[in-house]
Every structure is written in structure tokens, then in C-alpha cells.
């Protein structure tokens, strides 16, 4: 299997029209059995790369997942990260901001959730909600108690994009690699998945009337995503648009991207150098005599 991950990267500074980005591509697997074999191989690679990342302790990796409802964020995280050591990985889902969080700037609540060196951090939704949901639902922006001049500023979204770009550039300069995924699903596929959530009792908990109300804003969300992806896909923190009508295929693409990002880091080998080998031999002799 060979996946050209460049075809999923959003070019920085260019307009994005999501109608021109596929929600389905030719599968990178020929059967369900082959899919499981390929994903298992990716998971093993990712597990080995995480060990190097953890031992090296110089870099951190932040994975950001954004998508419309039912696009498969949760299952992608569950399957792709299934072999990762929980001690070196944290997943955070950002829900409706608390009163304390609303009393600070829109990036504040993510600061303390950033991964430490040697770790992988996963944001299931993120600060990007502040230019997506808050843009589609102005009442959310009004609830943030911003000064009147900011609420009236026509460039408020542009300024938020700039803040996000500066924030991610700062993280990059300090050793955190930010990798962003937009799971691109068609409206027709979302409908099919919503119907399954209703028809299959074990999936009923995943669905509510709120999901239907949000679906009515599909066009506005697509426009918000297009502006966001175009303004915030940078060399330091690129966006990847993942065709997600086929969940298994999406997982293979995502896992391949993560493996390549970690592999690109200049991580130290786990094999000890000569000095360390001598030290270990000396310790071994002491243990034998003990």
C-alpha cells in the first residue's frame, strides 16, 4: 500500500472549495481482512515511534481532529491510537466552555491541555470551534463577554485566524508538531449514519435532536470550514482533508500521516551509545556482586 499524503494537504494561503475535495477516494485496501492487516501494521509502527518519541523527550505531537457530526472522529482516534501507550498519550474533548473558561481569551482553556515533551496529545474538537460553531451561532460569541468594539469588529474572524497561526508557530518553535485533520463527510453519508444511530438501539445514545438542528446549518458550516482551512493551513501546522465516507480508508490515511510526521523528527535511537554501554556494564557488574 502506498498513500500519497500530499494529496490530502491543504495548500497554505489558497482558497478552499470543499465541493472540489472528495469525501470518498479509491480504497487503499482490497478486502476487510487486508484493511485490518494494514491498520495493524500502522498501529505497530506508531507504537514503536511513540516509544522513540517518549524516550527522546525533546518533541511533542499535537493531533487536532475537526469534523461534522458522525464523520468518525471518535472511531478514528480509537482505532488508530489503539496501540499507543496510555502513559504517553492524552485525549481531550472540548465541550461547551465553562463560566471560568468564558472569562478568559478563547485559547486559554487549551494551554494546560497541550502535550508535554515526549507525549502525543489529541484534541477531539479544539480551539477551532471558536471560528466554526461560534461563527455559525453568533449567540455563542455574544456569551463570551467581549468588549463592544471587538464584537463590532468586522475582522474578528481574521484576527482569530492570526492568533491561531501565531499560537501554532510558537508551539512549533518550541518542539511541538501540530497535525490537523478535517474529516470530510458528505451530507448523504451523514444522513445514513444518523439513520443507523436511530435504527440500532446500541447507537441511540449517539443521537439527539440537537444533531438534526445542526444539520440544518450544513451550508453555513461548509463555508466556515472553507475559510478556516484556507486561513490556517500553514507549513508549520498543515490541515489535512481526509475523505471520510469510507471509515476504514480514512483511518489508514490518518495513521499513515501520523507515522510519517513522527518519523520525520530527529529522534535519538533507543540503542545506547558507547559511554552508556560502559556505564551499564559497570552497573551490571555491581549487581552481579550484590
PDB file of N, CA and C in Angstrom, residues 57-142:
ATOM      1  N   UNK A  57      12.239  12.505  24.383  1.00  0.00           N
ATOM      2  CA  UNK A  57      11.756  13.541  25.297  1.00  0.00           C
ATOM      3  C   UNK A  57      12.145  14.971  24.876  1.00  0.00           C
ATOM      4  N   UNK A  58      12.236  15.211  23.577  1.00  0.00           N
ATOM      5  CA  UNK A  58      12.527  16.559  23.085  1.00  0.00           C
ATOM      6  C   UNK A  58      11.354  17.155  22.313  1.00  0.00           C
ATOM      7  N   UNK A  59      10.548  16.313  21.697  1.00  0.00           N
ATOM      8  CA  UNK A  59       9.423  16.775  20.893  1.00  0.00           C
ATOM      9  C   UNK A  59       8.097  16.337  21.522  1.00  0.00           C
ATOM     10  N   UNK A  60       7.036  17.044  21.134  1.00  0.00           N
ATOM     11  CA  UNK A  60       5.668  16.629  21.445  1.00  0.00           C
ATOM     12  C   UNK A  60       4.882  16.679  20.142  1.00  0.00           C
ATOM     13  N   UNK A  61       3.802  15.914  20.078  1.00  0.00           N
ATOM     14  CA  UNK A  61       2.958  15.909  18.889  1.00  0.00           C
ATOM     15  C   UNK A  61       1.520  16.191  19.320  1.00  0.00           C
ATOM     16  N   UNK A  62       0.905  17.172  18.665  1.00  0.00           N
ATOM     17  CA  UNK A  62      -0.491  17.514  18.941  1.00  0.00           C
ATOM     18  C   UNK A  62      -1.328  17.208  17.700  1.00  0.00           C
ATOM     19  N   UNK A  63      -2.292  16.304  17.852  1.00  0.00           N
ATOM     20  CA  UNK A  63      -3.192  15.924  16.763  1.00  0.00           C
ATOM     21  C   UNK A  63      -4.547  16.583  16.993  1.00  0.00           C
ATOM     22  N   UNK A  64      -5.020  17.332  16.009  1.00  0.00           N
ATOM     23  CA  UNK A  64      -6.295  18.030  16.124  1.00  0.00           C
ATOM     24  C   UNK A  64      -7.293  17.433  15.138  1.00  0.00           C
ATOM     25  N   UNK A  65      -8.455  17.032  15.652  1.00  0.00           N
ATOM     26  CA  UNK A  65      -9.498  16.453  14.819  1.00  0.00           C
ATOM     27  C   UNK A  65     -10.728  17.361  14.823  1.00  0.00           C
ATOM     28  N   UNK A  66     -11.150  17.766  13.631  1.00  0.00           N
ATOM     29  CA  UNK A  66     -12.370  18.547  13.470  1.00  0.00           C
ATOM     30  C   UNK A  66     -13.234  17.877  12.413  1.00  0.00           C
ATOM     31  N   UNK A  67     -14.553  17.988  12.568  1.00  0.00           N
ATOM     32  CA  UNK A  67     -15.448  17.364  11.590  1.00  0.00           C
ATOM     33  C   UNK A  67     -16.886  17.708  11.908  1.00  0.00           C
ATOM     34  N   UNK A  68     -17.748  17.440  10.946  1.00  0.00           N
ATOM     35  CA  UNK A  68     -19.180  17.497  11.184  1.00  0.00           C
ATOM     36  C   UNK A  68     -19.566  16.254  11.993  1.00  0.00           C
ATOM     37  N   UNK A  69     -20.749  16.290  12.586  1.00  0.00           N
ATOM     38  CA  UNK A  69     -21.223  15.155  13.377  1.00  0.00           C
ATOM     39  C   UNK A  69     -21.265  13.887  12.529  1.00  0.00           C
ATOM     40  N   UNK A  70     -20.887  12.758  13.141  1.00  0.00           N
ATOM     41  CA  UNK A  70     -20.931  11.420  12.536  1.00  0.00           C
ATOM     42  C   UNK A  70     -19.855  11.199  11.481  1.00  0.00           C
ATOM     43  N   UNK A  71     -18.842  12.065  11.431  1.00  0.00           N
ATOM     44  CA  UNK A  71     -17.783  11.898  10.428  1.00  0.00           C
ATOM     45  C   UNK A  71     -16.781  10.816  10.820  1.00  0.00           C
ATOM     46  N   UNK A  72     -16.780  10.408  12.090  1.00  0.00           N
ATOM     47  CA  UNK A  72     -15.905   9.305  12.505  1.00  0.00           C
ATOM     48  C   UNK A  72     -14.687   9.716  13.309  1.00  0.00           C
ATOM     49  N   UNK A  73     -14.728  10.878  13.955  1.00  0.00           N
ATOM     50  CA  UNK A  73     -13.576  11.325  14.762  1.00  0.00           C
ATOM     51  C   UNK A  73     -13.270  10.338  15.884  1.00  0.00           C
ATOM     52  N   UNK A  74     -14.298  10.005  16.658  1.00  0.00           N
ATOM     53  CA  UNK A  74     -14.098   9.128  17.817  1.00  0.00           C
ATOM     54  C   UNK A  74     -13.540   7.769  17.407  1.00  0.00           C
ATOM     55  N   UNK A  75     -14.124   7.176  16.371  1.00  0.00           N
ATOM     56  CA  UNK A  75     -13.676   5.841  15.962  1.00  0.00           C
ATOM     57  C   UNK A  75     -12.286   5.895  15.339  1.00  0.00           C
ATOM     58  N   UNK A  76     -11.959   6.981  14.650  1.00  0.00           N
ATOM     59  CA  UNK A  76     -10.621   7.114  14.074  1.00  0.00           C
ATOM     60  C   UNK A  76      -9.574   7.171  15.189  1.00  0.00           C
ATOM     61  N   UNK A  77      -9.850   7.968  16.209  1.00  0.00           N
ATOM     62  CA  UNK A  77      -8.931   8.079  17.346  1.00  0.00           C
ATOM     63  C   UNK A  77      -8.800   6.728  18.050  1.00  0.00           C
ATOM     64  N   UNK A  78      -9.939   6.063  18.258  1.00  0.00           N
ATOM     65  CA  UNK A  78      -9.945   4.769  18.955  1.00  0.00           C
ATOM     66  C   UNK A  78      -9.129   3.724  18.207  1.00  0.00           C
ATOM     67  N   UNK A  79      -9.319   3.609  16.897  1.00  0.00           N
ATOM     68  CA  UNK A  79      -8.652   2.562  16.126  1.00  0.00           C
ATOM     69  C   UNK A  79      -7.193   2.889  15.826  1.00  0.00           C
ATOM     70  N   UNK A  80      -6.933   4.112  15.412  1.00  0.00           N
ATOM     71  CA  UNK A  80      -5.565   4.482  15.019  1.00  0.00           C
ATOM     72  C   UNK A  80      -4.628   4.500  16.219  1.00  0.00           C
ATOM     73  N   UNK A  81      -5.128   4.937  17.359  1.00  0.00           N
ATOM     74  CA  UNK A  81      -4.278   5.075  18.540  1.00  0.00           C
ATOM     75  C   UNK A  81      -4.392   3.878  19.480  1.00  0.00           C
ATOM     76  N   UNK A  82      -4.953   2.764  19.004  1.00  0.00           N
ATOM     77  CA  UNK A  82      -5.209   1.606  19.866  1.00  0.00           C
ATOM     78  C   UNK A  82      -3.940   0.983  20.442  1.00  0.00           C
ATOM     79  N   UNK A  83      -2.797   1.126  19.757  1.00  0.00           N
ATOM     80  CA  UNK A  83      -1.572   0.502  20.246  1.00  0.00           C
ATOM     81  C   UNK A  83      -0.654   1.440  20.995  1.00  0.00           C
ATOM     82  N   UNK A  84      -1.103   2.677  21.197  1.00  0.00           N
ATOM     83  CA  UNK A  84      -0.266   3.671  21.860  1.00  0.00           C
ATOM     84  C   UNK A  84      -0.321   3.501  23.374  1.00  0.00           C
ATOM     85  N   UNK A  85       0.817   3.640  24.015  1.00  0.00           N
ATOM     86  CA  UNK A  85       0.901   3.540  25.473  1.00  0.00           C
ATOM     87  C   UNK A  85       0.143   4.699  26.115  1.00  0.00           C
ATOM     88  N   UNK A  86      -0.875   4.424  26.943  1.00  0.00           N
ATOM     89  CA  UNK A  86      -1.660   5.497  27.561  1.00  0.00           C
ATOM     90  C   UNK A  86      -0.821   6.461  28.396  1.00  0.00           C
ATOM     91  N   UNK A  87       0.342   5.996  28.903  1.00  0.00           N
ATOM     92  CA  UNK A  87       1.191   6.870  29.712  1.00  0.00           C
ATOM     93  C   UNK A  87       1.785   8.018  28.901  1.00  0.00           C
ATOM     94  N   UNK A  88       1.835   7.844  27.579  1.00  0.00           N
ATOM     95  CA  UNK A  88       2.435   8.882  26.751  1.00  0.00           C
ATOM     96  C   UNK A  88       1.460   9.541  25.806  1.00  0.00           C
ATOM     97  N   UNK A  89       0.156   9.416  26.116  1.00  0.00           N
ATOM     98  CA  UNK A  89      -0.855   9.952  25.211  1.00  0.00           C
ATOM     99  C   UNK A  89      -2.069  10.436  26.007  1.00  0.00           C
ATOM    100  N   UNK A  90      -2.550  11.628  25.682  1.00  0.00           N
ATOM    101  CA  UNK A  90      -3.745  12.167  26.336  1.00  0.00           C
ATOM    102  C   UNK A  90      -4.745  12.613  25.272  1.00  0.00           C
ATOM    103  N   UNK A  91      -6.028  12.301  25.515  1.00  0.00           N
ATOM    104  CA  UNK A  91      -7.099  12.730  24.616  1.00  0.00           C
ATOM    105  C   UNK A  91      -8.011  13.699  25.363  1.00  0.00           C
ATOM    106  N   UNK A  92      -8.295  14.838  24.742  1.00  0.00           N
ATOM    107  CA  UNK A  92      -9.181  15.822  25.354  1.00  0.00           C
ATOM    108  C   UNK A  92     -10.298  16.172  24.376  1.00  0.00           C
ATOM    109  N   UNK A  93     -11.527  16.154  24.873  1.00  0.00           N
ATOM    110  CA  UNK A  93     -12.687  16.558  24.080  1.00  0.00           C
ATOM    111  C   UNK A  93     -13.192  17.884  24.633  1.00  0.00           C
ATOM    112  N   UNK A  94     -13.217  18.879  23.794  1.00  0.00           N
ATOM    113  CA  UNK A  94     -13.622  20.207  24.248  1.00  0.00           C
ATOM    114  C   UNK A  94     -15.110  20.411  24.012  1.00  0.00           C
ATOM    115  N   UNK A  95     -15.832  20.536  25.108  1.00  0.00           N
ATOM    116  CA  UNK A  95     -17.281  20.728  25.067  1.00  0.00           C
ATOM    117  C   UNK A  95     -17.602  22.215  25.236  1.00  0.00           C
ATOM    118  N   UNK A  96     -18.831  22.490  25.620  1.00  0.00           N
ATOM    119  CA  UNK A  96     -19.262  23.862  25.844  1.00  0.00           C
ATOM    120  C   UNK A  96     -18.402  24.498  26.938  1.00  0.00           C
ATOM    121  N   UNK A  97     -17.855  25.707  26.711  1.00  0.00           N
ATOM    122  CA  UNK A  97     -16.966  26.341  27.699  1.00  0.00           C
ATOM    123  C   UNK A  97     -17.667  26.587  29.034  1.00  0.00           C
ATOM    124  N   UNK A  98     -16.909  26.430  30.110  1.00  0.00           N
ATOM    125  CA  UNK A  98     -17.428  26.712  31.449  1.00  0.00           C
ATOM    126  C   UNK A  98     -17.410  28.221  31.685  1.00  0.00           C
ATOM    127  N   UNK A  99     -17.993  28.655  32.812  1.00  0.00           N
ATOM    128  CA  UNK A  99     -18.009  30.082  33.150  1.00  0.00           C
ATOM    129  C   UNK A  99     -16.582  30.607  33.313  1.00  0.00           C
ATOM    130  N   UNK A 100     -15.719  29.783  33.928  1.00  0.00           N
ATOM    131  CA  UNK A 100     -14.320  30.196  34.106  1.00  0.00           C
ATOM    132  C   UNK A 100     -13.617  30.336  32.761  1.00  0.00           C
ATOM    133  N   UNK A 101     -13.879  29.399  31.868  1.00  0.00           N
ATOM    134  CA  UNK A 101     -13.235  29.444  30.548  1.00  0.00           C
ATOM    135  C   UNK A 101     -13.720  30.631  29.733  1.00  0.00           C
ATOM    136  N   UNK A 102     -14.996  30.965  29.856  1.00  0.00           N
ATOM    137  CA  UNK A 102     -15.543  32.112  29.137  1.00  0.00           C
ATOM    138  C   UNK A 102     -14.983  33.436  29.647  1.00  0.00           C
ATOM    139  N   UNK A 103     -14.440  33.427  30.864  1.00  0.00           N
ATOM    140  CA  UNK A 103     -13.883  34.647  31.448  1.00  0.00           C
ATOM    141  C   UNK A 103     -12.467  34.927  30.945  1.00  0.00           C
ATOM    142  N   UNK A 104     -11.925  34.037  30.109  1.00  0.00           N
ATOM    143  CA  UNK A 104     -10.575  34.201  29.558  1.00  0.00           C
ATOM    144  C   UNK A 104     -10.642  34.273  28.036  1.00  0.00           C
ATOM    145  N   UNK A 105      -9.478  34.498  27.414  1.00  0.00           N
ATOM    146  CA  UNK A 105      -9.427  34.511  25.959  1.00  0.00           C
ATOM    147  C   UNK A 105      -9.735  33.123  25.409  1.00  0.00           C
ATOM    148  N   UNK A 106     -10.096  33.047  24.134  1.00  0.00           N
ATOM    149  CA  UNK A 106     -10.623  31.804  23.573  1.00  0.00           C
ATOM    150  C   UNK A 106      -9.588  30.682  23.471  1.00  0.00           C
ATOM    151  N   UNK A 107      -8.303  31.002  23.608  1.00  0.00           N
ATOM    152  CA  UNK A 107      -7.274  29.962  23.566  1.00  0.00           C
ATOM    153  C   UNK A 107      -6.899  29.446  24.961  1.00  0.00           C
ATOM    154  N   UNK A 108      -7.335  30.157  25.981  1.00  0.00           N
ATOM    155  CA  UNK A 108      -6.873  29.896  27.343  1.00  0.00           C
ATOM    156  C   UNK A 108      -7.087  28.456  27.790  1.00  0.00           C
ATOM    157  N   UNK A 109      -8.264  27.906  27.518  1.00  0.00           N
ATOM    158  CA  UNK A 109      -8.567  26.577  28.074  1.00  0.00           C
ATOM    159  C   UNK A 109      -7.770  25.449  27.413  1.00  0.00           C
ATOM    160  N   UNK A 110      -7.122  25.743  26.300  1.00  0.00           N
ATOM    161  CA  UNK A 110      -6.319  24.704  25.648  1.00  0.00           C
ATOM    162  C   UNK A 110      -4.861  24.717  26.119  1.00  0.00           C
ATOM    163  N   UNK A 111      -4.409  25.819  26.717  1.00  0.00           N
ATOM    164  CA  UNK A 111      -3.000  25.919  27.110  1.00  0.00           C
ATOM    165  C   UNK A 111      -2.571  24.755  27.997  1.00  0.00           C
ATOM    166  N   UNK A 112      -3.351  24.491  29.052  1.00  0.00           N
ATOM    167  CA  UNK A 112      -2.948  23.470  30.027  1.00  0.00           C
ATOM    168  C   UNK A 112      -3.233  22.052  29.531  1.00  0.00           C
ATOM    169  N   UNK A 113      -3.802  21.916  28.345  1.00  0.00           N
ATOM    170  CA  UNK A 113      -4.071  20.596  27.779  1.00  0.00           C
ATOM    171  C   UNK A 113      -3.042  20.202  26.721  1.00  0.00           C
ATOM    172  N   UNK A 114      -2.077  21.057  26.494  1.00  0.00           N
ATOM    173  CA  UNK A 114      -1.070  20.754  25.478  1.00  0.00           C
ATOM    174  C   UNK A 114      -0.184  19.599  25.937  1.00  0.00           C
ATOM    175  N   UNK A 115       0.258  18.744  25.018  1.00  0.00           N
ATOM    176  CA  UNK A 115       1.101  17.605  25.401  1.00  0.00           C
ATOM    177  C   UNK A 115       2.490  18.039  25.848  1.00  0.00           C
ATOM    178  N   UNK A 116       3.008  17.393  26.870  1.00  0.00           N
ATOM    179  CA  UNK A 116       4.370  17.667  27.307  1.00  0.00           C
ATOM    180  C   UNK A 116       5.353  16.960  26.390  1.00  0.00           C
ATOM    181  N   UNK A 117       6.615  17.297  26.499  1.00  0.00           N
ATOM    182  CA  UNK A 117       7.625  16.702  25.629  1.00  0.00           C
ATOM    183  C   UNK A 117       7.612  15.175  25.774  1.00  0.00           C
ATOM    184  N   UNK A 118       7.754  14.507  24.649  1.00  0.00           N
ATOM    185  CA  UNK A 118       7.726  13.049  24.650  1.00  0.00           C
ATOM    186  C   UNK A 118       6.340  12.454  24.553  1.00  0.00           C
ATOM    187  N   UNK A 119       5.315  13.304  24.532  1.00  0.00           N
ATOM    188  CA  UNK A 119       3.934  12.823  24.546  1.00  0.00           C
ATOM    189  C   UNK A 119       3.193  13.168  23.261  1.00  0.00           C
ATOM    190  N   UNK A 120       2.100  12.450  23.037  1.00  0.00           N
ATOM    191  CA  UNK A 120       1.160  12.741  21.960  1.00  0.00           C
ATOM    192  C   UNK A 120      -0.120  13.257  22.595  1.00  0.00           C
ATOM    193  N   UNK A 121      -0.567  14.423  22.168  1.00  0.00           N
ATOM    194  CA  UNK A 121      -1.826  14.977  22.644  1.00  0.00           C
ATOM    195  C   UNK A 121      -2.849  14.939  21.519  1.00  0.00           C
ATOM    196  N   UNK A 122      -4.087  14.629  21.860  1.00  0.00           N
ATOM    197  CA  UNK A 122      -5.153  14.558  20.864  1.00  0.00           C
ATOM    198  C   UNK A 122      -6.293  15.471  21.286  1.00  0.00           C
ATOM    199  N   UNK A 123      -6.642  16.407  20.417  1.00  0.00           N
ATOM    200  CA  UNK A 123      -7.789  17.272  20.662  1.00  0.00           C
ATOM    201  C   UNK A 123      -8.947  16.803  19.781  1.00  0.00           C
ATOM    202  N   UNK A 124      -9.974  16.261  20.417  1.00  0.00           N
ATOM    203  CA  UNK A 124     -11.203  15.858  19.723  1.00  0.00           C
ATOM    204  C   UNK A 124     -12.118  17.083  19.732  1.00  0.00           C
ATOM    205  N   UNK A 125     -12.092  17.834  18.658  1.00  0.00           N
ATOM    206  CA  UNK A 125     -12.541  19.221  18.568  1.00  0.00           C
ATOM    207  C   UNK A 125     -11.515  20.049  19.329  1.00  0.00           C
ATOM    208  N   UNK A 126     -11.523  21.360  19.117  1.00  0.00           N
ATOM    209  CA  UNK A 126     -10.428  22.157  19.647  1.00  0.00           C
ATOM    210  C   UNK A 126     -10.790  23.627  19.674  1.00  0.00           C
ATOM    211  N   UNK A 127      -9.756  24.461  19.787  1.00  0.00           N
ATOM    212  CA  UNK A 127      -9.972  25.911  19.738  1.00  0.00           C
ATOM    213  C   UNK A 127     -10.521  26.358  18.388  1.00  0.00           C
ATOM    214  N   UNK A 128     -10.488  25.483  17.395  1.00  0.00           N
ATOM    215  CA  UNK A 128     -11.054  25.839  16.092  1.00  0.00           C
ATOM    216  C   UNK A 128     -12.579  25.944  16.135  1.00  0.00           C
ATOM    217  N   UNK A 129     -13.196  25.396  17.178  1.00  0.00           N
ATOM    218  CA  UNK A 129     -14.633  25.597  17.349  1.00  0.00           C
ATOM    219  C   UNK A 129     -14.972  27.086  17.437  1.00  0.00           C
ATOM    220  N   UNK A 130     -13.969  27.882  17.866  1.00  0.00           N
ATOM    221  CA  UNK A 130     -14.189  29.315  18.060  1.00  0.00           C
ATOM    222  C   UNK A 130     -14.298  30.096  16.756  1.00  0.00           C
ATOM    223  N   UNK A 131     -13.980  29.450  15.622  1.00  0.00           N
ATOM    224  CA  UNK A 131     -14.175  30.107  14.332  1.00  0.00           C
ATOM    225  C   UNK A 131     -15.116  29.272  13.451  1.00  0.00           C
ATOM    226  N   UNK A 132     -15.722  28.255  14.053  1.00  0.00           N
ATOM    227  CA  UNK A 132     -16.660  27.395  13.324  1.00  0.00           C
ATOM    228  C   UNK A 132     -18.046  27.504  13.961  1.00  0.00           C
ATOM    229  N   UNK A 133     -18.225  26.851  15.106  1.00  0.00           N
ATOM    230  CA  UNK A 133     -19.519  26.902  15.784  1.00  0.00           C
ATOM    231  C   UNK A 133     -19.867  28.334  16.184  1.00  0.00           C
ATOM    232  N   UNK A 134     -18.883  29.060  16.700  1.00  0.00           N
ATOM    233  CA  UNK A 134     -19.138  30.437  17.137  1.00  0.00           C
ATOM    234  C   UNK A 134     -19.475  31.356  15.964  1.00  0.00           C
ATOM    235  N   UNK A 135     -19.029  30.976  14.781  1.00  0.00           N
ATOM    236  CA  UNK A 135     -19.334  31.776  13.584  1.00  0.00           C
ATOM    237  C   UNK A 135     -20.732  31.455  13.066  1.00  0.00           C
ATOM    238  N   UNK A 136     -21.102  30.188  13.124  1.00  0.00           N
ATOM    239  CA  UNK A 136     -22.428  29.768  12.666  1.00  0.00           C
ATOM    240  C   UNK A 136     -23.505  30.193  13.655  1.00  0.00           C
ATOM    241  N   UNK A 137     -23.144  30.213  14.947  1.00  0.00           N
ATOM    242  CA  UNK A 137     -24.096  30.600  16.003  1.00  0.00           C
ATOM    243  C   UNK A 137     -23.574  31.843  16.730  1.00  0.00           C
ATOM    244  N   UNK A 138     -23.922  33.032  16.263  1.00  0.00           N
ATOM    245  CA  UNK A 138     -23.420  34.287  16.856  1.00  0.00           C
ATOM    246  C   UNK A 138     -23.705  34.423  18.341  1.00  0.00           C
ATOM    247  N   UNK A 139     -24.755  33.763  18.836  1.00  0.00           N
ATOM    248  CA  UNK A 139     -25.080  33.859  20.260  1.00  0.00           C
ATOM    249  C   UNK A 139     -23.961  33.307  21.132  1.00  0.00           C
ATOM    250  N   UNK A 140     -23.185  32.359  20.594  1.00  0.00           N
ATOM    251  CA  UNK A 140     -22.050  31.813  21.338  1.00  0.00           C
ATOM    252  C   UNK A 140     -20.977  32.872  21.502  1.00  0.00           C
ATOM    253  N   UNK A 141     -20.729  33.636  20.458  1.00  0.00           N
ATOM    254  CA  UNK A 141     -19.747  34.719  20.531  1.00  0.00           C
ATOM    255  C   UNK A 141     -20.207  35.788  21.518  1.00  0.00           C
ATOM    256  N   UNK A 142     -21.501  36.094  21.491  1.00  0.00           N
ATOM    257  CA  UNK A 142     -22.026  37.118  22.401  1.00  0.00           C
ATOM    258  C   UNK A 142     -21.883  36.696  23.858  1.00  0.00           C
TER     259      UNK A 142
END
